[in-house]
XYZ file of C-alpha atoms in Angstrom:
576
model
C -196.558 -18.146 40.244
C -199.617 -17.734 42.217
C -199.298 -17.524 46.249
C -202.293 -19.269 47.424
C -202.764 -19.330 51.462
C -203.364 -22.425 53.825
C -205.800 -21.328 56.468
C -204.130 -23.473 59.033
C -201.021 -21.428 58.275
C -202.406 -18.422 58.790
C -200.497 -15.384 57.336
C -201.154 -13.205 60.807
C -198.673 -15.123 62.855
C -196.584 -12.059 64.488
C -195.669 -10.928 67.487
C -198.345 -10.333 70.088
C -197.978 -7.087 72.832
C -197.182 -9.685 75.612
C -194.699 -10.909 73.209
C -192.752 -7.927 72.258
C -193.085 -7.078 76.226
C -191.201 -10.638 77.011
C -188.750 -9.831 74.553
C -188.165 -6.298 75.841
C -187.665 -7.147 79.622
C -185.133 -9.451 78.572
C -182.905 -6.656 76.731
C -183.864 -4.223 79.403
C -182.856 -6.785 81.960
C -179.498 -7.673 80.503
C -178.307 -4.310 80.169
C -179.416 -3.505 83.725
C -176.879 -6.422 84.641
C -174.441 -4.777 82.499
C -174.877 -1.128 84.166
C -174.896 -2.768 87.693
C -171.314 -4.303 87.174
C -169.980 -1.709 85.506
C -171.034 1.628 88.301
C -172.739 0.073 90.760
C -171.126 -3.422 92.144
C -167.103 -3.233 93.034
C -165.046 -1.535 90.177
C -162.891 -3.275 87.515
C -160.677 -0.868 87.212
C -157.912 -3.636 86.031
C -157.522 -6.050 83.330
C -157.572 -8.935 85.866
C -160.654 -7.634 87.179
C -162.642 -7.323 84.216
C -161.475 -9.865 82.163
C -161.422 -12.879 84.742
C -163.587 -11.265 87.434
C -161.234 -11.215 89.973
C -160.705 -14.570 89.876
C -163.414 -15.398 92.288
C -166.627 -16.199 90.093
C -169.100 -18.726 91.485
C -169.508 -22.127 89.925
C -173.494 -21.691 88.490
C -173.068 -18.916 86.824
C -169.593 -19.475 85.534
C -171.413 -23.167 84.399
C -174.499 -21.402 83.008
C -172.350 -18.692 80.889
C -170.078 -21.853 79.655
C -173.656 -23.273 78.202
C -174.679 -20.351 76.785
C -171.347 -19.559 74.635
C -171.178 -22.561 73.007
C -174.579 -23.139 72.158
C -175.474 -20.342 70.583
C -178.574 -19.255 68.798
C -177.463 -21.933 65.681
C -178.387 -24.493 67.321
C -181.393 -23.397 68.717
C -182.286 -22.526 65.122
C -180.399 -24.049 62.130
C -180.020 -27.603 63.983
C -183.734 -28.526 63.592
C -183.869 -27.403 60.146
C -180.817 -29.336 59.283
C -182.686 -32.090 61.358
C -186.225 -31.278 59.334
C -183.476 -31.892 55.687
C -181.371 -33.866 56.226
C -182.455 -36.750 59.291
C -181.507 -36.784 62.747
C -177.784 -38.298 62.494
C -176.951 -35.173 64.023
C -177.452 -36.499 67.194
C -173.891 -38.069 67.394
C -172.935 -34.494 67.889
C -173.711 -34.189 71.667
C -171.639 -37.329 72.428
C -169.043 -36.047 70.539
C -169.676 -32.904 72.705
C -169.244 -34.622 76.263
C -165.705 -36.542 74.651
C -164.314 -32.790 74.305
C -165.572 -31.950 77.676
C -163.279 -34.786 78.867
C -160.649 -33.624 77.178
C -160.340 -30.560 78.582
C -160.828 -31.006 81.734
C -157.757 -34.019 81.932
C -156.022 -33.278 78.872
C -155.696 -29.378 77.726
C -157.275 -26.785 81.165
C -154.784 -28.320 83.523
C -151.766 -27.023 81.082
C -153.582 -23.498 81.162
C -154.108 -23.678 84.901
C -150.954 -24.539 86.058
C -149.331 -21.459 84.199
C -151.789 -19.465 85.363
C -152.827 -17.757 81.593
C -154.535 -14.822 81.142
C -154.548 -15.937 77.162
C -154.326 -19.027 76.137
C -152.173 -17.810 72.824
C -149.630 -16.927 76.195
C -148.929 -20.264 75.710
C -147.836 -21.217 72.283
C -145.798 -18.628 73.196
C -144.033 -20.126 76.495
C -144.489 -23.534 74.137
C -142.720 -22.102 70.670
C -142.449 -18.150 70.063
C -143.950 -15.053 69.956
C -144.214 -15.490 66.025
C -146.510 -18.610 66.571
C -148.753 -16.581 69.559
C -149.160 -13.950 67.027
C -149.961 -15.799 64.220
C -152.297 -17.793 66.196
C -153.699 -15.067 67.969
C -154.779 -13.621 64.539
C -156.726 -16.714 63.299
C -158.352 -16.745 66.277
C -159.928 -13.048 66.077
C -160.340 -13.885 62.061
C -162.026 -17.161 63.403
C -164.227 -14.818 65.688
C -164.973 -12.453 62.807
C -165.834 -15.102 60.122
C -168.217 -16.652 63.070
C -170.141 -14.008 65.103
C -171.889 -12.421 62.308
C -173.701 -15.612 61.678
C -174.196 -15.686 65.123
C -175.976 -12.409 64.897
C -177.582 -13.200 61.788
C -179.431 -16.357 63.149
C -181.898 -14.655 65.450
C -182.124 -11.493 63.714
C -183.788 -13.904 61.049
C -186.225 -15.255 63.794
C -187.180 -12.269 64.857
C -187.702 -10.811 61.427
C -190.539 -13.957 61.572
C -192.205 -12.898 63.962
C -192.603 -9.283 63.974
C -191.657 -8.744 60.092
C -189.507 -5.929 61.284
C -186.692 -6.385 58.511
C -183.861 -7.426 59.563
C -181.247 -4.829 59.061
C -183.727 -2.359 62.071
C -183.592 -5.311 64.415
C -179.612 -6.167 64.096
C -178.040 -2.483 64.791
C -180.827 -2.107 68.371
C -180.257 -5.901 69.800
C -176.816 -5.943 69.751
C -176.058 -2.611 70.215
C -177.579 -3.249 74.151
C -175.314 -6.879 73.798
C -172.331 -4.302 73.060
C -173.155 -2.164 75.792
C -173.593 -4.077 78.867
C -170.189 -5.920 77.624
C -168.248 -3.093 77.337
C -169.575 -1.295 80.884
C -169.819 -4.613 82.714
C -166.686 -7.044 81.580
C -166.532 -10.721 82.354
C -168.701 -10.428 85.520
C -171.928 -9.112 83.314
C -171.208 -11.285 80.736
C -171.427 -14.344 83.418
C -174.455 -12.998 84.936
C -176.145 -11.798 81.623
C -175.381 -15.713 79.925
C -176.851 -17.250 83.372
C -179.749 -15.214 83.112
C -180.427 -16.046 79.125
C -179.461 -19.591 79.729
C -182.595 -20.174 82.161
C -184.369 -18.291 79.730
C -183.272 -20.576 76.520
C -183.226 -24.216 78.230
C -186.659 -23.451 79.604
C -188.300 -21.909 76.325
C -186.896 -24.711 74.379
C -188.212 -27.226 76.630
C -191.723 -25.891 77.247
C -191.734 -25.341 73.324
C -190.804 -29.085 73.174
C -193.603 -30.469 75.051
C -195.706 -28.233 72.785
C -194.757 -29.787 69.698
C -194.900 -33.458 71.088
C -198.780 -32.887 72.184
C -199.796 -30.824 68.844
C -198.232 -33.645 66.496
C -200.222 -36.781 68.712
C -197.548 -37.259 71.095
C -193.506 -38.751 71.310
C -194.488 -42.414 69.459
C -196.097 -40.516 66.491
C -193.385 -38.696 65.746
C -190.953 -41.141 65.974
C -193.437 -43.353 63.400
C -193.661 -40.153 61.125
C -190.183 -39.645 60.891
C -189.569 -42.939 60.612
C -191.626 -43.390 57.721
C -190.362 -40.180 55.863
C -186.526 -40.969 55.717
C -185.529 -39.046 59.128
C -184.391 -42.036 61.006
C -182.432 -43.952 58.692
C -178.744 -44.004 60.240
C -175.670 -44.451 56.914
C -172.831 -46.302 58.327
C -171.059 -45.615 54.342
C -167.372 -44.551 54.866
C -167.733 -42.302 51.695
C -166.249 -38.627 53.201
C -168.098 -36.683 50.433
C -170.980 -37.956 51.974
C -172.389 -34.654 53.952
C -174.354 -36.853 56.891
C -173.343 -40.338 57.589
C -172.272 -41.888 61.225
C -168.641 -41.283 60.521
C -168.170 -37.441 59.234
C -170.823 -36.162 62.244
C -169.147 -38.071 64.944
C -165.334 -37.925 63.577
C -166.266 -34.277 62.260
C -168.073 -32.440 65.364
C -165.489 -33.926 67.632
C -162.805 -32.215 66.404
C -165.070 -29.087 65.943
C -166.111 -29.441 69.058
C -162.633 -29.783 70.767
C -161.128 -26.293 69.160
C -164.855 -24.020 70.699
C -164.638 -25.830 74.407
C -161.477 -27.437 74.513
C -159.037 -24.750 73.687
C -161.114 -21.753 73.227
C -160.053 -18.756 74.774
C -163.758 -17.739 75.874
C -163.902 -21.039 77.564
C -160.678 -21.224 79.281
C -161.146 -17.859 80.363
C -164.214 -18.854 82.452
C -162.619 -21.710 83.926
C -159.761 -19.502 85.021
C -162.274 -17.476 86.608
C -163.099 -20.126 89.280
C -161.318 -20.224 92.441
C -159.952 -23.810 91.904
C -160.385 -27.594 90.032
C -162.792 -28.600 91.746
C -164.850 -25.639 91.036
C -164.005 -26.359 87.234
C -165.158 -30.009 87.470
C -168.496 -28.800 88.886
C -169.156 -26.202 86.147
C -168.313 -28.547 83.741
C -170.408 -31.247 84.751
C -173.114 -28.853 84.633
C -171.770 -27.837 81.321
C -171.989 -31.397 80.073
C -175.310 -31.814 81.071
C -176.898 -27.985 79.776
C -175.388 -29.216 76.484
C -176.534 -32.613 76.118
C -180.423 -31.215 77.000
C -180.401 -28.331 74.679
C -178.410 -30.412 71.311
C -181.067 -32.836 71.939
C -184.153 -30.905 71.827
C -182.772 -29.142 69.106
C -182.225 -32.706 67.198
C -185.803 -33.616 68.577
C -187.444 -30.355 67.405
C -186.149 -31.073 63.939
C -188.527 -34.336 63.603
C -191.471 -32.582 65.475
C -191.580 -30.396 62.685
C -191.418 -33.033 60.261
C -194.191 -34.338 61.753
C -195.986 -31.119 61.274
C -195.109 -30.032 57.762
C -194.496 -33.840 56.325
C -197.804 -33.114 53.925
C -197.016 -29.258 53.226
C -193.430 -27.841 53.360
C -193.416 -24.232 54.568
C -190.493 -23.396 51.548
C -192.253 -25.371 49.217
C -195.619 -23.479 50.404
C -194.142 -20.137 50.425
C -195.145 -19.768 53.862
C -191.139 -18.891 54.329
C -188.547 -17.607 51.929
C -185.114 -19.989 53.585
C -185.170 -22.956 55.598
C -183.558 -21.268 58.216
C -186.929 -19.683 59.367
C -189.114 -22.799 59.591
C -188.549 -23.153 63.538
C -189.734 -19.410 64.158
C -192.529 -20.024 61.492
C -192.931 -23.543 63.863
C -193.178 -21.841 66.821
C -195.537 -19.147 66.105
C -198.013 -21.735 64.531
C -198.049 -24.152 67.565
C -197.708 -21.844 70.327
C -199.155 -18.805 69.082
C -202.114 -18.755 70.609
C -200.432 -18.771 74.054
C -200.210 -15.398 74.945
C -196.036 -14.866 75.484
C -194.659 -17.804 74.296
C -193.635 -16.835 70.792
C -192.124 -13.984 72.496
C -190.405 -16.270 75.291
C -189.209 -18.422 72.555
C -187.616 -15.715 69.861
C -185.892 -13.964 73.200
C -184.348 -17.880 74.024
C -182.653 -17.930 70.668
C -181.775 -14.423 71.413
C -180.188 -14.787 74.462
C -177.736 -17.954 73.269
C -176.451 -15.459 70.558
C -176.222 -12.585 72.661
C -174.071 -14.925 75.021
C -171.842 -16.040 72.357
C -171.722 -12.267 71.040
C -170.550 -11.169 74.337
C -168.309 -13.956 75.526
C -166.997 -13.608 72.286
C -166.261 -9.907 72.585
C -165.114 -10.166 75.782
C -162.276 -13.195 75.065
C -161.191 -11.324 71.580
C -160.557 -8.216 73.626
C -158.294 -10.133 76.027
C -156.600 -11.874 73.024
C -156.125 -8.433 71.614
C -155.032 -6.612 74.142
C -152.642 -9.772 75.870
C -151.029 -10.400 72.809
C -151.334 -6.910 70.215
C -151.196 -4.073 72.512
C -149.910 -5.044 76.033
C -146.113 -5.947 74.547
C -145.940 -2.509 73.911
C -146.989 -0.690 76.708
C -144.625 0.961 79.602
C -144.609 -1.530 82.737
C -146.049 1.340 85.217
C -148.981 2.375 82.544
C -151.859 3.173 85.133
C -154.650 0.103 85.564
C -157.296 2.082 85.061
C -156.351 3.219 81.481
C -155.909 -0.351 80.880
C -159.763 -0.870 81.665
C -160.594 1.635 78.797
C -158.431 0.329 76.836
C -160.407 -3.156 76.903
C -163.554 -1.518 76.755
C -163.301 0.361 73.400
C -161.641 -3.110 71.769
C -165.134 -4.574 72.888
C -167.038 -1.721 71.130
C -164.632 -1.978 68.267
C -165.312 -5.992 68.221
C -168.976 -5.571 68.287
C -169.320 -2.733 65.682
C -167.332 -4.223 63.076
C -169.436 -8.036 63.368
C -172.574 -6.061 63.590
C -171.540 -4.551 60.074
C -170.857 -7.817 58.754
C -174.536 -9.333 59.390
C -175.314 -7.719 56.241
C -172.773 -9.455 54.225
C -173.711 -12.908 56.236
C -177.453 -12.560 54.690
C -176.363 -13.325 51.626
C -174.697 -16.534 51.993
C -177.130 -19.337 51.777
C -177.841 -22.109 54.655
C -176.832 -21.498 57.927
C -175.618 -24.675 59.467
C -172.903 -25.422 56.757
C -172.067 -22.063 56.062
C -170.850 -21.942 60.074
C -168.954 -24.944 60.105
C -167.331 -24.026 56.498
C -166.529 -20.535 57.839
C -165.017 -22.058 61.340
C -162.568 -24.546 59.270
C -160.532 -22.025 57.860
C -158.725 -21.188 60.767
C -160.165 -23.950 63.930
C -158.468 -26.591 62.328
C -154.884 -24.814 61.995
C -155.606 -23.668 65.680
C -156.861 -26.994 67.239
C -153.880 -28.215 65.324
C -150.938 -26.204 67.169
C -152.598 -26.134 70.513
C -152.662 -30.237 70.401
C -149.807 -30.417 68.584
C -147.859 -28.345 71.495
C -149.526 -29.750 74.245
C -149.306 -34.285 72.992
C -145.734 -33.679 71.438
C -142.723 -33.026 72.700
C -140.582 -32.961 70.172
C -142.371 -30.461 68.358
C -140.718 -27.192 68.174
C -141.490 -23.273 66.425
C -140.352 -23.938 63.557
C -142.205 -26.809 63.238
C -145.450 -25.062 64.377
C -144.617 -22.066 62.350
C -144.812 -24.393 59.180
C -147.392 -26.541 60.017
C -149.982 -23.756 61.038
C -149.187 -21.796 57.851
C -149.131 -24.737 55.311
C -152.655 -25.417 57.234
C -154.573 -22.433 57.084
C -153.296 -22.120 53.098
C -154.459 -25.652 52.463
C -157.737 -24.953 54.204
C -158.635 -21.918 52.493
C -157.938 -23.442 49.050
C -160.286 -26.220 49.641
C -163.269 -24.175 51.507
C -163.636 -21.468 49.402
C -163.276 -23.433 46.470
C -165.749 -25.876 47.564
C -167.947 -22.662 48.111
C -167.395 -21.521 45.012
C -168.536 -24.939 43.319
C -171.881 -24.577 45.682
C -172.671 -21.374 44.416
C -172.250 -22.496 40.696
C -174.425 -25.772 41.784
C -172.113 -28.493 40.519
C -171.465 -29.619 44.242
C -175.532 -30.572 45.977
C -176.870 -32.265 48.629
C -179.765 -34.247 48.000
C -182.219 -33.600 51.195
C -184.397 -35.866 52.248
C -188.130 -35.604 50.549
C -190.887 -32.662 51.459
C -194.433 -32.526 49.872
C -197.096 -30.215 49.369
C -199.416 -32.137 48.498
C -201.478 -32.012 51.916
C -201.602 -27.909 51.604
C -205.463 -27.264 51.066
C -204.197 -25.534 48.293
C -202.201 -26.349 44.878
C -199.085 -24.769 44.140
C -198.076 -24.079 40.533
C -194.330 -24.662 39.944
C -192.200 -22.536 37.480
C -190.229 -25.103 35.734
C -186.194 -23.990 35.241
C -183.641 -25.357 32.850
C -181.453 -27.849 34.524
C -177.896 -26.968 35.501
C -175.661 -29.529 34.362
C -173.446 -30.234 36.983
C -169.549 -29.774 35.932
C -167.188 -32.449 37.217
C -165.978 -31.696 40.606
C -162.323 -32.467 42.506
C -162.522 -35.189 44.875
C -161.276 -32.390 47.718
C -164.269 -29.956 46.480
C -166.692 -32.605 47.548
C -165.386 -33.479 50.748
C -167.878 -33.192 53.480
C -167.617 -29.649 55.521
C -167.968 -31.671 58.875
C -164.847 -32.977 57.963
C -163.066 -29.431 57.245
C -161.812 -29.105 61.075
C -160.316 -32.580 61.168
C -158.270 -31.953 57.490
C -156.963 -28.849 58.861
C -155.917 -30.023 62.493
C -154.313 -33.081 60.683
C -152.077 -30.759 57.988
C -150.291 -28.990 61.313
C -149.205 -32.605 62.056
C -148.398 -33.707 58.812
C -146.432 -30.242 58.259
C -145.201 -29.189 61.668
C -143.552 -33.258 63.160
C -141.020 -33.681 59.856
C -139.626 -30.302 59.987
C -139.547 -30.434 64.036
C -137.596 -33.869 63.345
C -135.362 -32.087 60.619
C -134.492 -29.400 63.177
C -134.872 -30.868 66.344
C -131.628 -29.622 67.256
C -132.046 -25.937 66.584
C -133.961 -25.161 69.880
C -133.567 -26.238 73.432
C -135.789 -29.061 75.118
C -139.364 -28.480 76.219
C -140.080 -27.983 79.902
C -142.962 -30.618 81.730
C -145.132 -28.164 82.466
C -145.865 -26.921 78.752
C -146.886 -30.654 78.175
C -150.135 -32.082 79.191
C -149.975 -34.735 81.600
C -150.972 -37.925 79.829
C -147.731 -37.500 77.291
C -144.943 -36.443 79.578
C -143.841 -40.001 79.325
C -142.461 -38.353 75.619
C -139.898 -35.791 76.748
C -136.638 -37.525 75.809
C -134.957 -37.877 79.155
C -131.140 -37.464 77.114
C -131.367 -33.920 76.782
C -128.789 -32.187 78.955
C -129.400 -28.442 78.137
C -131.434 -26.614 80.805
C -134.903 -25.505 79.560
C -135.643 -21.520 78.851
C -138.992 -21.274 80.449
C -139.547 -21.116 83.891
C -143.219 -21.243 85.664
C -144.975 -18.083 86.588
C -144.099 -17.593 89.674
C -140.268 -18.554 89.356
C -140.383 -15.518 87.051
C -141.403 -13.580 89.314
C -139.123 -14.361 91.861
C -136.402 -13.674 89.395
C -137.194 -10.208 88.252
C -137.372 -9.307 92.124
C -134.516 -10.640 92.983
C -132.762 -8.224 89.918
């Protein structure tokens, strides 16, 4: 097949010096952050110091850093090529986003505060046993391993755009200076590194926004463009194989949604962070709104390049090799002759994933340490071993996802390959987190069951509907691209068609809905055998309960409960 080139594509689109200079001062200025906290600014030399920053963090930042985690260079990146595919349904996903924000603040943090957590797998313990902390505890660092190389992966791929570095130089140097300033810095450069990158990425992504609105005739064209081309049409059909319809992105990113902010240990651990709820309500009312801005230039993005390319794909054109690059490829050919931009722009989508690769670090450690290694320390082991102790789990953490970038590469699209990956183990979690928390009766065994039977269930039907993918018997049809504006014809090699084989109903099912299936199995697992032994374990106390469904604790139950709050502990052990 002949490559023929478009001269309003032009093949030169790479970095500029200003632009690797942008990029650069952004590295060089998060790991400055990161060597300030860790010899310079007051020393965490325990693991309440550097995991929740004494406890003391300002709202802003603490707000800023909760943007930055969960959004993440994916959606920066694969959301406006999913967008560009598939039409801009996607935008139920921010609403879906400020529901979960609701939730935790009156449904699922207050639990955590009250106890006053380190971990939030402390309390499935408190809640059920140490089995059910451990076992959840594990799918959470197999959740963070299956997830942060994508994370990783995403802007290594942008970047690769726009210098043509290859990928596998660019991965081991950018987050090899994301690993150190997390390991020499703890929570308090990870706060000040994800407030600094979040300026950085809501302010590239909006400048790069009004960009694309003027270069495609303004917001009314491409509205009428996408209109025209399929982008806006909005299916209502209840079908759940369906991959994008109204139902499976609401019902579907909700529940996604509610296991990364409502539950998640990097999140919770911010919000501990603050000196009190009202601090928390600010930050996440800033939260709410960082979100809503960035999803929905993302979703908007999608149809500005739409607008662009509707006459002469960029895949189709061989301009790119995956979809996953057209917003880099986007970027470089509207704003490339701004001197910076580019540069500005790539480091944005940098920065979300360096957020979510540090906040990510930074919470696994804690999980690991809280709930692996901790147990089985002596009670007088010296705080300041404790602090090196975190900081080689962080190295550990980052080393090992950094490897496993190179295995990501190979695994098609990036947008369904995340939430695929993430419903192995979110939904089991999500599962005995709201199962502990809305039911009462629910006891370890129960849990013990349910999150097992889950994860097994979940596993069976993901990578089986993966392996179906890869063999091309499951598709989804996208919505149509042309080359027939490119001032060039393309030759196509014609293949022999790959008969589809008939597919399980469960194969087909739509990965948005992979979250929701698995949260739903703890419940349909976990309440019948809690009913069947109900009697084997003592009542639950109030306090492990969230608010809105104490009204559920059978008021019969005469035996006194076995957990007592924090601080009655404390007393206790004193007082022997």
């Amino acid at each position: 097949m002949e490559n023929f080139t478009d001269p309003s594509m032009d093949d030169d689109l790479k970095f500029s010096l200003m632009d690797y200079s942008l990029f650069g001062l952004m590295l060089a200025s998060s790991a400055m952050i990161g060597v300030y906290f860790g010899f310079f600014s007051k020393k965490q030399n325990t693991a309440d110091e550097y995991l929740l920053g004494g406890k003391d963090m300002n709202v802003v930042p603490i707000a800023l850093s909760l943007i930055a985690c969960n959004i993440s260079g994916i959606t920066i990146l694969a959301v406006p090529a999913d967008v560009y595919l598939y039409g801009y349904q996607y935008w139920l996903c921010p609403i879906s986003i400020q529901i979960c924000i609701i939730l935790l603040y009156f449904v699922t943090f207050p639990v955590f505060y009250n106890l006053k957590l380190t971990s939030t797998y402390e309390y499935l313990k408190m809640r059920f046993d140490s089995k059910i902390r451990t076992f959840t505890s594990f799918l959470y660092a197999l959740n963070v391993f299956l997830y942060l190389p994508i994370v990783i992966y995403v802007p290594a791929l942008a970047l690769s755009q726009g210098t043509g570095f290859n990928i596998h130089y660019i991965t081991p140097v950018v987050c090899g200076v994301c690993i150190f300033y997390t390991t020499i810095g703890g929570l308090k450069a990870v706060v000040w590194t994800d407030a600094l990158q979040t300026v950085l990425m809501i302010g590239s992504t909006v400048v790069v926004t009004y960009l694309g609105t003027v270069s495609s005739g303004g917001f009314n064209e491409i509205m009428r463009i996408s209109d025209d081309g399929g982008r806006l049409d909005m299916n209502f059909d209840l079908d759940p194989t369906l991959r994008d319809t109204f139902w499976t992105i609401l019902i579907g990113s909700m529940f996604a949604w509610a296991q990364i902010i409502s539950i998640s240990q990097g999140t919770i651990q911010k919000c501990l962070a603050l000196p009190s709820l009202q601090s928390v309500k600010k930050a996440l009312i800033i939260l709410a709104i960082g979100m809503m801005v960035v999803n929905l230039c993302s979703i908007y993005t999608g149809l500005m390049m739409y607008a662009k390319y509707k006459d002469c794909d960029p895949l189709k054109s061989k301009k790119i090799t995956v979809h996953d690059q057209m917003l880099p490829y986007y970027i470089l050919h509207v704003a490339g002759k701004i001197p910076g931009l580019p540069g500005l722009f790539i480091a944005g989508v940098f920065s979300a994933a360096l957020s979510s690769l540090s906040a990510s670090m930074n919470s696994l450690s804690c999980t690991i340490y809280e709930d692996f290694i901790s147990q089985h320390m002596p009670k007088d082991y010296p705080q300041d071993r404790v602090s090196y102790i975190l900081k080689w789990i962080v190295f550990s953490i980052g080393f090992i996802c950094t490897v496993l970038v190179f295995v990501v590469e190979q695994l098609g699209s990036i947008q369904p390959l995340v939430v695929s990956m993430q419903g192995v183990t979110a939904g089991p979690m999500l599962g005995l987190f709201l199962m502990g928390m809305m039911v009462p009766m629910a006891n370890s065994k129960g849990a013990l069951y349910g999150g097992v039977g889950s994860i097994l269930a979940m596993a069976y039907v993901i990578f089986g509907s993966q392996y179906h993918k890869m063999n091309g018997n499951v598709v989804y049809e996208t919505k149509p691209v042309s080359v027939e504006g490119c001032l060039h014809t393309f030759n196509s090699t014609t293949f022999a068609e790959h008969e589809p084989t008939e597919v399980s109903f469960i194969y087909r099912l739509s990965f948005y809905y992979y979250v929701v299936l698995g949260t739903f199995m703890v419940f349909l697992i976990g309440i019948p055998v809690s009913w069947f032994t109900r009697d084997d374990e003592p009542p639950v106390h109030k306090d492990l309960i969230c608010g809105v469904m104490q009204w559920a604790i059978p008021k019969d139950k005469k035996r006194p409960p076995t957990y007592y709050s924090v601080e009655k502990a404390i007393e206790m052990v004193e007082k022997n």
